[in-house]
PDB file of C-alpha atoms in Angstrom:
ATOM      1  CA  MET A   1     196.699  -7.318  97.510  1.00  0.00           C
ATOM      2  CA  ASP A   2     195.958  -9.833 100.271  1.00  0.00           C
ATOM      3  CA  ASP A   3     199.046 -11.787  99.235  1.00  0.00           C
ATOM      4  CA  PHE A   4     201.169  -8.621  99.474  1.00  0.00           C
ATOM      5  CA  TYR A   5     200.000  -7.835 103.026  1.00  0.00           C
ATOM      6  CA  SER A   6     200.445 -11.431 104.170  1.00  0.00           C
ATOM      7  CA  THR A   7     203.988 -11.409 102.725  1.00  0.00           C
ATOM      8  CA  LEU A   8     204.601  -8.031 104.389  1.00  0.00           C
ATOM      9  CA  LEU A   9     203.611  -9.480 107.780  1.00  0.00           C
ATOM     10  CA  GLU A  10     205.705 -12.580 107.159  1.00  0.00           C
ATOM     11  CA  THR A  11     208.737 -10.503 106.115  1.00  0.00           C
ATOM     12  CA  ALA A  12     208.436  -8.154 109.105  1.00  0.00           C
ATOM     13  CA  GLY A  13     208.200 -11.229 111.319  1.00  0.00           C
ATOM     14  CA  GLY A  14     211.307 -12.688 109.687  1.00  0.00           C
ATOM     15  CA  TRP A  15     213.400  -9.597 110.396  1.00  0.00           C
ATOM     16  CA  ILE A  16     212.048  -9.298 113.959  1.00  0.00           C
ATOM     17  CA  GLN A  17     212.977 -12.949 114.478  1.00  0.00           C
ATOM     18  CA  ALA A  18     216.467 -12.240 113.072  1.00  0.00           C
ATOM     19  CA  ALA A  19     216.908  -9.308 115.485  1.00  0.00           C
ATOM     20  CA  GLY A  20     215.848 -11.506 118.401  1.00  0.00           C
ATOM     21  CA  ALA A  21     218.196 -14.304 117.336  1.00  0.00           C
ATOM     22  CA  ALA A  22     221.094 -11.820 117.145  1.00  0.00           C
ATOM     23  CA  ILE A  23     220.369 -10.644 120.709  1.00  0.00           C
ATOM     24  CA  VAL A  24     220.278 -14.272 121.897  1.00  0.00           C
ATOM     25  CA  SER A  25     223.660 -14.776 120.179  1.00  0.00           C
ATOM     26  CA  VAL A  26     225.169 -11.863 122.115  1.00  0.00           C
ATOM     27  CA  GLY A  27     223.728 -13.188 125.367  1.00  0.00           C
ATOM     28  CA  GLY A  28     224.957 -16.700 124.586  1.00  0.00           C
ATOM     29  CA  THR A  29     228.465 -15.399 123.848  1.00  0.00           C
ATOM     30  CA  ILE A  30     228.556 -13.622 127.216  1.00  0.00           C
ATOM     31  CA  LEU A  31     227.438 -16.814 129.000  1.00  0.00           C
ATOM     32  CA  ALA A  32     230.051 -18.889 127.152  1.00  0.00           C
ATOM     33  CA  SER A  33     232.916 -16.524 127.911  1.00  0.00           C
ATOM     34  CA  THR A  34     232.491 -15.587 131.582  1.00  0.00           C
ATOM     35  CA  SER A  35     231.679 -16.926 135.040  1.00  0.00           C
ATOM     36  CA  GLU A  36     231.204 -13.571 136.759  1.00  0.00           C
ATOM     37  CA  ASP A  37     227.760 -13.341 138.354  1.00  0.00           C
ATOM     38  CA  SER A  38     226.998  -9.869 136.973  1.00  0.00           C
ATOM     39  CA  SER A  39     227.959 -10.897 133.425  1.00  0.00           C
ATOM     40  CA  VAL A  40     226.025 -14.185 133.663  1.00  0.00           C
ATOM     41  CA  GLU A  41     222.963 -12.213 134.756  1.00  0.00           C
ATOM     42  CA  LYS A  42     223.393  -9.826 131.821  1.00  0.00           C
ATOM     43  CA  GLY A  43     223.780 -12.761 129.404  1.00  0.00           C
ATOM     44  CA  LEU A  44     220.642 -14.488 130.720  1.00  0.00           C
ATOM     45  CA  LYS A  45     218.625 -11.270 130.462  1.00  0.00           C
ATOM     46  CA  LEU A  46     219.716 -10.826 126.831  1.00  0.00           C
ATOM     47  CA  VAL A  47     218.786 -14.452 126.082  1.00  0.00           C
ATOM     48  CA  ALA A  48     215.336 -13.892 127.630  1.00  0.00           C
ATOM     49  CA  ILE A  49     214.781 -10.611 125.745  1.00  0.00           C
ATOM     50  CA  GLY A  50     216.017 -12.072 122.447  1.00  0.00           C
ATOM     51  CA  ASN A  51     213.775 -15.119 122.726  1.00  0.00           C
ATOM     52  CA  GLY A  52     210.800 -12.872 123.519  1.00  0.00           C
ATOM     53  CA  ILE A  53     211.492 -10.847 120.369  1.00  0.00           C
ATOM     54  CA  GLU A  54     211.890 -14.063 118.348  1.00  0.00           C
ATOM     55  CA  ALA A  55     208.516 -15.278 119.646  1.00  0.00           C
ATOM     56  CA  ALA A  56     206.875 -12.060 118.424  1.00  0.00           C
ATOM     57  CA  GLY A  57     208.527 -12.462 115.001  1.00  0.00           C
ATOM     58  CA  ASN A  58     207.424 -16.083 114.693  1.00  0.00           C
ATOM     59  CA  ALA A  59     203.860 -15.153 115.680  1.00  0.00           C
ATOM     60  CA  LEU A  60     203.768 -12.429 112.996  1.00  0.00           C
ATOM     61  CA  GLN A  61     204.987 -14.921 110.404  1.00  0.00           C
ATOM     62  CA  ALA A  62     202.279 -17.410 111.388  1.00  0.00           C
ATOM     63  CA  ILE A  63     199.577 -14.714 111.213  1.00  0.00           C
ATOM     64  CA  GLY A  64     200.850 -13.554 107.809  1.00  0.00           C
ATOM     65  CA  ARG A  65     200.704 -17.085 106.462  1.00  0.00           C
ATOM     66  CA  GLU A  66     197.215 -17.610 107.875  1.00  0.00           C
ATOM     67  CA  LYS A  67     196.047 -14.432 106.093  1.00  0.00           C
ATOM     68  CA  ALA A  68     197.258 -15.737 102.725  1.00  0.00           C
ATOM     69  CA  ALA A  69     194.689 -16.962 100.202  1.00  0.00           C
ATOM     70  CA  VAL A  70     193.183 -20.293 101.300  1.00  0.00           C
ATOM     71  CA  GLU A  71     194.610 -22.247  98.379  1.00  0.00           C
ATOM     72  CA  LYS A  72     198.107 -21.015  99.196  1.00  0.00           C
ATOM     73  CA  ARG A  73     198.018 -21.843 102.896  1.00  0.00           C
ATOM     74  CA  MET A  74     200.877 -24.052 103.964  1.00  0.00           C
ATOM     75  CA  ASN A  75     199.717 -25.729 107.153  1.00  0.00           C
ATOM     76  CA  LEU A  76     203.155 -27.073 108.095  1.00  0.00           C
ATOM     77  CA  THR A  77     204.781 -23.652 107.834  1.00  0.00           C
ATOM     78  CA  ILE A  78     202.006 -22.075 109.939  1.00  0.00           C
ATOM     79  CA  PHE A  79     202.269 -24.873 112.512  1.00  0.00           C
ATOM     80  CA  GLY A  80     206.084 -24.573 112.486  1.00  0.00           C
ATOM     81  CA  ALA A  81     206.011 -20.816 113.122  1.00  0.00           C
ATOM     82  CA  TRP A  82     203.616 -21.221 116.089  1.00  0.00           C
ATOM     83  CA  LEU A  83     205.746 -24.103 117.387  1.00  0.00           C
ATOM     84  CA  GLN A  84     208.862 -21.932 117.235  1.00  0.00           C
ATOM     85  CA  ALA A  85     207.040 -19.144 119.079  1.00  0.00           C
ATOM     86  CA  ALA A  86     206.077 -21.646 121.800  1.00  0.00           C
ATOM     87  CA  GLY A  87     209.698 -22.801 122.024  1.00  0.00           C
ATOM     88  CA  ASN A  88     210.896 -19.207 122.350  1.00  0.00           C
ATOM     89  CA  VAL A  89     208.438 -18.528 125.170  1.00  0.00           C
ATOM     90  CA  THR A  90     209.655 -21.697 126.893  1.00  0.00           C
ATOM     91  CA  ASN A  91     213.264 -20.449 126.581  1.00  0.00           C
ATOM     92  CA  VAL A  92     212.243 -17.109 128.118  1.00  0.00           C
ATOM     93  CA  ALA A  93     210.702 -18.958 131.073  1.00  0.00           C
ATOM     94  CA  ALA A  94     213.851 -21.098 131.379  1.00  0.00           C
ATOM     95  CA  ALA A  95     216.166 -18.056 131.505  1.00  0.00           C
ATOM     96  CA  LEU A  96     213.933 -16.400 134.111  1.00  0.00           C
ATOM     97  CA  LEU A  97     214.011 -19.543 136.272  1.00  0.00           C
ATOM     98  CA  VAL A  98     217.828 -19.588 136.154  1.00  0.00           C
ATOM     99  CA  LEU A  99     217.869 -15.887 137.079  1.00  0.00           C
ATOM    100  CA  ASP A 100     215.684 -16.796 140.087  1.00  0.00           C
ATOM    101  CA  ASP A 101     218.289 -19.404 141.164  1.00  0.00           C
ATOM    102  CA  GLU A 102     216.109 -22.320 140.062  1.00  0.00           C
ATOM    103  CA  GLU A 103     218.881 -23.597 137.837  1.00  0.00           C
ATOM    104  CA  GLU A 104     217.938 -27.276 137.568  1.00  0.00           C
ATOM    105  CA  SER A 105     214.363 -26.519 136.465  1.00  0.00           C
ATOM    106  CA  GLY A 106     215.555 -23.723 134.173  1.00  0.00           C
ATOM    107  CA  PHE A 107     218.187 -25.859 132.446  1.00  0.00           C
ATOM    108  CA  LYS A 108     215.704 -28.690 131.825  1.00  0.00           C
ATOM    109  CA  LEU A 109     213.116 -26.261 130.488  1.00  0.00           C
ATOM    110  CA  ASP A 110     215.778 -24.779 128.189  1.00  0.00           C
ATOM    111  CA  VAL A 111     216.330 -28.207 126.580  1.00  0.00           C
ATOM    112  CA  LEU A 112     212.587 -28.427 125.956  1.00  0.00           C
ATOM    113  CA  GLY A 113     212.444 -24.900 124.463  1.00  0.00           C
ATOM    114  CA  ASP A 114     215.365 -25.507 122.106  1.00  0.00           C
ATOM    115  CA  SER A 115     213.892 -28.864 121.044  1.00  0.00           C
ATOM    116  CA  VAL A 116     210.456 -27.357 120.336  1.00  0.00           C
ATOM    117  CA  GLN A 117     212.078 -24.547 118.326  1.00  0.00           C
ATOM    118  CA  PHE A 118     214.053 -27.141 116.347  1.00  0.00           C
ATOM    119  CA  LEU A 119     210.876 -29.095 115.526  1.00  0.00           C
ATOM    120  CA  GLY A 120     209.164 -25.846 114.501  1.00  0.00           C
ATOM    121  CA  ALA A 121     211.976 -24.802 112.152  1.00  0.00           C
ATOM    122  CA  LEU A 122     212.099 -28.319 110.694  1.00  0.00           C
ATOM    123  CA  SER A 123     208.317 -28.260 110.120  1.00  0.00           C
ATOM    124  CA  GLU A 124     208.665 -24.944 108.290  1.00  0.00           C
ATOM    125  CA  THR A 125     211.447 -26.377 106.125  1.00  0.00           C
ATOM    126  CA  VAL A 126     209.366 -29.414 105.163  1.00  0.00           C
ATOM    127  CA  GLY A 127     206.334 -27.200 104.501  1.00  0.00           C
ATOM    128  CA  LEU A 128     208.337 -24.865 102.281  1.00  0.00           C
ATOM    129  CA  ARG A 129     209.856 -27.757 100.309  1.00  0.00           C
ATOM    130  CA  SER A 130     206.373 -29.045  99.502  1.00  0.00           C
ATOM    131  CA  SER A 131     205.029 -25.640  98.447  1.00  0.00           C
ATOM    132  CA  GLU A 132     204.760 -24.272  94.934  1.00  0.00           C
ATOM    133  CA  GLU A 133     207.998 -23.496  93.129  1.00  0.00           C
ATOM    134  CA  SER A 134     209.137 -19.865  93.245  1.00  0.00           C
ATOM    135  CA  PRO A 135     212.404 -17.989  92.620  1.00  0.00           C
ATOM    136  CA  PHE A 136     212.724 -17.355  96.387  1.00  0.00           C
ATOM    137  CA  LEU A 137     212.014 -20.911  97.539  1.00  0.00           C
ATOM    138  CA  LYS A 138     215.656 -22.039  97.519  1.00  0.00           C
ATOM    139  CA  THR A 139     216.708 -19.120  99.740  1.00  0.00           C
ATOM    140  CA  LEU A 140     213.804 -19.707 102.145  1.00  0.00           C
ATOM    141  CA  VAL A 141     214.422 -23.456 102.394  1.00  0.00           C
ATOM    142  CA  SER A 142     218.194 -22.952 102.824  1.00  0.00           C
ATOM    143  CA  GLY A 143     217.635 -20.377 105.569  1.00  0.00           C
ATOM    144  CA  ASN A 144     215.184 -22.577 107.458  1.00  0.00           C
ATOM    145  CA  LEU A 145     217.428 -25.629 107.094  1.00  0.00           C
ATOM    146  CA  ILE A 146     220.435 -23.733 108.497  1.00  0.00           C
ATOM    147  CA  GLN A 147     218.237 -22.414 111.305  1.00  0.00           C
ATOM    148  CA  SER A 148     217.065 -25.964 112.118  1.00  0.00           C
ATOM    149  CA  PHE A 149     220.684 -27.133 112.303  1.00  0.00           C
ATOM    150  CA  GLY A 150     221.577 -24.263 114.644  1.00  0.00           C
ATOM    151  CA  LEU A 151     218.638 -25.050 116.925  1.00  0.00           C
ATOM    152  CA  LEU A 152     219.632 -28.732 117.048  1.00  0.00           C
ATOM    153  CA  ILE A 153     223.130 -27.691 118.163  1.00  0.00           C
ATOM    154  CA  GLU A 154     221.575 -25.403 120.805  1.00  0.00           C
ATOM    155  CA  ALA A 155     219.495 -28.312 122.141  1.00  0.00           C
ATOM    156  CA  ILE A 156     222.638 -30.490 122.325  1.00  0.00           C
ATOM    157  CA  GLY A 157     224.444 -27.710 124.210  1.00  0.00           C
ATOM    158  CA  ALA A 158     221.516 -27.413 126.625  1.00  0.00           C
ATOM    159  CA  LEU A 159     221.735 -31.177 127.303  1.00  0.00           C
ATOM    160  CA  TYR A 160     225.415 -30.816 128.216  1.00  0.00           C
ATOM    161  CA  ILE A 161     224.461 -28.052 130.660  1.00  0.00           C
ATOM    162  CA  VAL A 162     221.817 -30.302 132.273  1.00  0.00           C
ATOM    163  CA  LYS A 163     224.519 -32.987 132.665  1.00  0.00           C
ATOM    164  CA  GLY A 164     226.698 -30.495 134.575  1.00  0.00           C
ATOM    165  CA  GLN A 165     229.173 -29.641 131.784  1.00  0.00           C
ATOM    166  CA  MET A 166     228.269 -25.961 131.995  1.00  0.00           C
ATOM    167  CA  LYS A 167     231.032 -24.231 130.029  1.00  0.00           C
ATOM    168  CA  LEU A 168     231.129 -26.816 127.227  1.00  0.00           C
ATOM    169  CA  GLY A 169     227.349 -26.638 126.956  1.00  0.00           C
ATOM    170  CA  GLU A 170     227.338 -22.832 126.831  1.00  0.00           C
ATOM    171  CA  ARG A 171     229.997 -22.840 124.096  1.00  0.00           C
ATOM    172  CA  ILE A 172     228.043 -25.366 122.021  1.00  0.00           C
ATOM    173  CA  LYS A 173     224.875 -23.313 122.500  1.00  0.00           C
ATOM    174  CA  ALA A 174     226.696 -20.120 121.437  1.00  0.00           C
ATOM    175  CA  ILE A 175     227.787 -21.802 118.191  1.00  0.00           C
ATOM    176  CA  GLY A 176     224.187 -22.906 117.628  1.00  0.00           C
ATOM    177  CA  ASN A 177     222.960 -19.356 118.326  1.00  0.00           C
ATOM    178  CA  TYR A 178     225.113 -17.921 115.546  1.00  0.00           C
ATOM    179  CA  ILE A 179     224.147 -20.646 113.063  1.00  0.00           C
ATOM    180  CA  GLN A 180     220.478 -20.034 113.847  1.00  0.00           C
ATOM    181  CA  THR A 181     220.928 -16.262 113.408  1.00  0.00           C
ATOM    182  CA  ALA A 182     222.566 -16.838 110.009  1.00  0.00           C
ATOM    183  CA  GLY A 183     219.716 -19.100 108.911  1.00  0.00           C
ATOM    184  CA  VAL A 184     216.983 -16.728 110.070  1.00  0.00           C
ATOM    185  CA  THR A 185     218.710 -13.827 108.291  1.00  0.00           C
ATOM    186  CA  ILE A 186     218.986 -15.784 105.016  1.00  0.00           C
ATOM    187  CA  ALA A 187     215.276 -16.654 105.219  1.00  0.00           C
ATOM    188  CA  ALA A 188     214.416 -12.999 105.935  1.00  0.00           C
ATOM    189  CA  ILE A 189     216.391 -11.943 102.841  1.00  0.00           C
ATOM    190  CA  GLY A 190     214.389 -14.459 100.782  1.00  0.00           C
ATOM    191  CA  LEU A 191     211.127 -13.052 102.161  1.00  0.00           C
ATOM    192  CA  THR A 192     212.262  -9.508 101.359  1.00  0.00           C
ATOM    193  CA  GLU A 193     212.958 -10.498  97.756  1.00  0.00           C
ATOM    194  CA  LYS A 194     209.517 -12.114  97.571  1.00  0.00           C
ATOM    195  CA  LEU A 195     207.879  -8.962  98.987  1.00  0.00           C
ATOM    196  CA  GLU A 196     209.697  -6.715  96.500  1.00  0.00           C
ATOM    197  CA  SER A 197     208.469  -8.888  93.624  1.00  0.00           C
ATOM    198  CA  GLU A 198     204.837  -8.453  94.782  1.00  0.00           C
ATOM    199  CA  GLU A 199     204.934  -4.639  95.053  1.00  0.00           C
TER     200      GLU A 199
END
């Protein structure tokens, strides 16, 4: 029963993370496609909201994993989920700084947030690969790997923005946003299948 509730928390966290990533994707698309101040503000607000939702989803996943039976704890996946949550919070702070016209600080902080998220997703992938074999493992690993790739692209886009190539950077980040959203969604599907098997 404990395993079911920990998987339930992890699955809920996965879908919350997917919802947040989708909102970030919408915000990133707006930022990549316009220069109008009102639209840029809307895009940044969506990015901040989406990252906040992602942070909540990652935290739920970490808590769910921590509640699993001791012998089944996967320290790297727990660490990775908390690391991603920290990265998301950093991205929220970055977007808020840019909204407050502190662009240079915000852009630099955004690189850090994307990089921390990337390391978190990569840690989860490595942790999952070293865990016990299950029918859902391939889906979970694939989803996390795709997510890691998307986050790496986002970090590269953020670096371009810091270097002053704003539009190119925003477009690269938008591509990364959608790849990340796809990866998170695939992982959430894998978690849902795992939950259904434990009912």
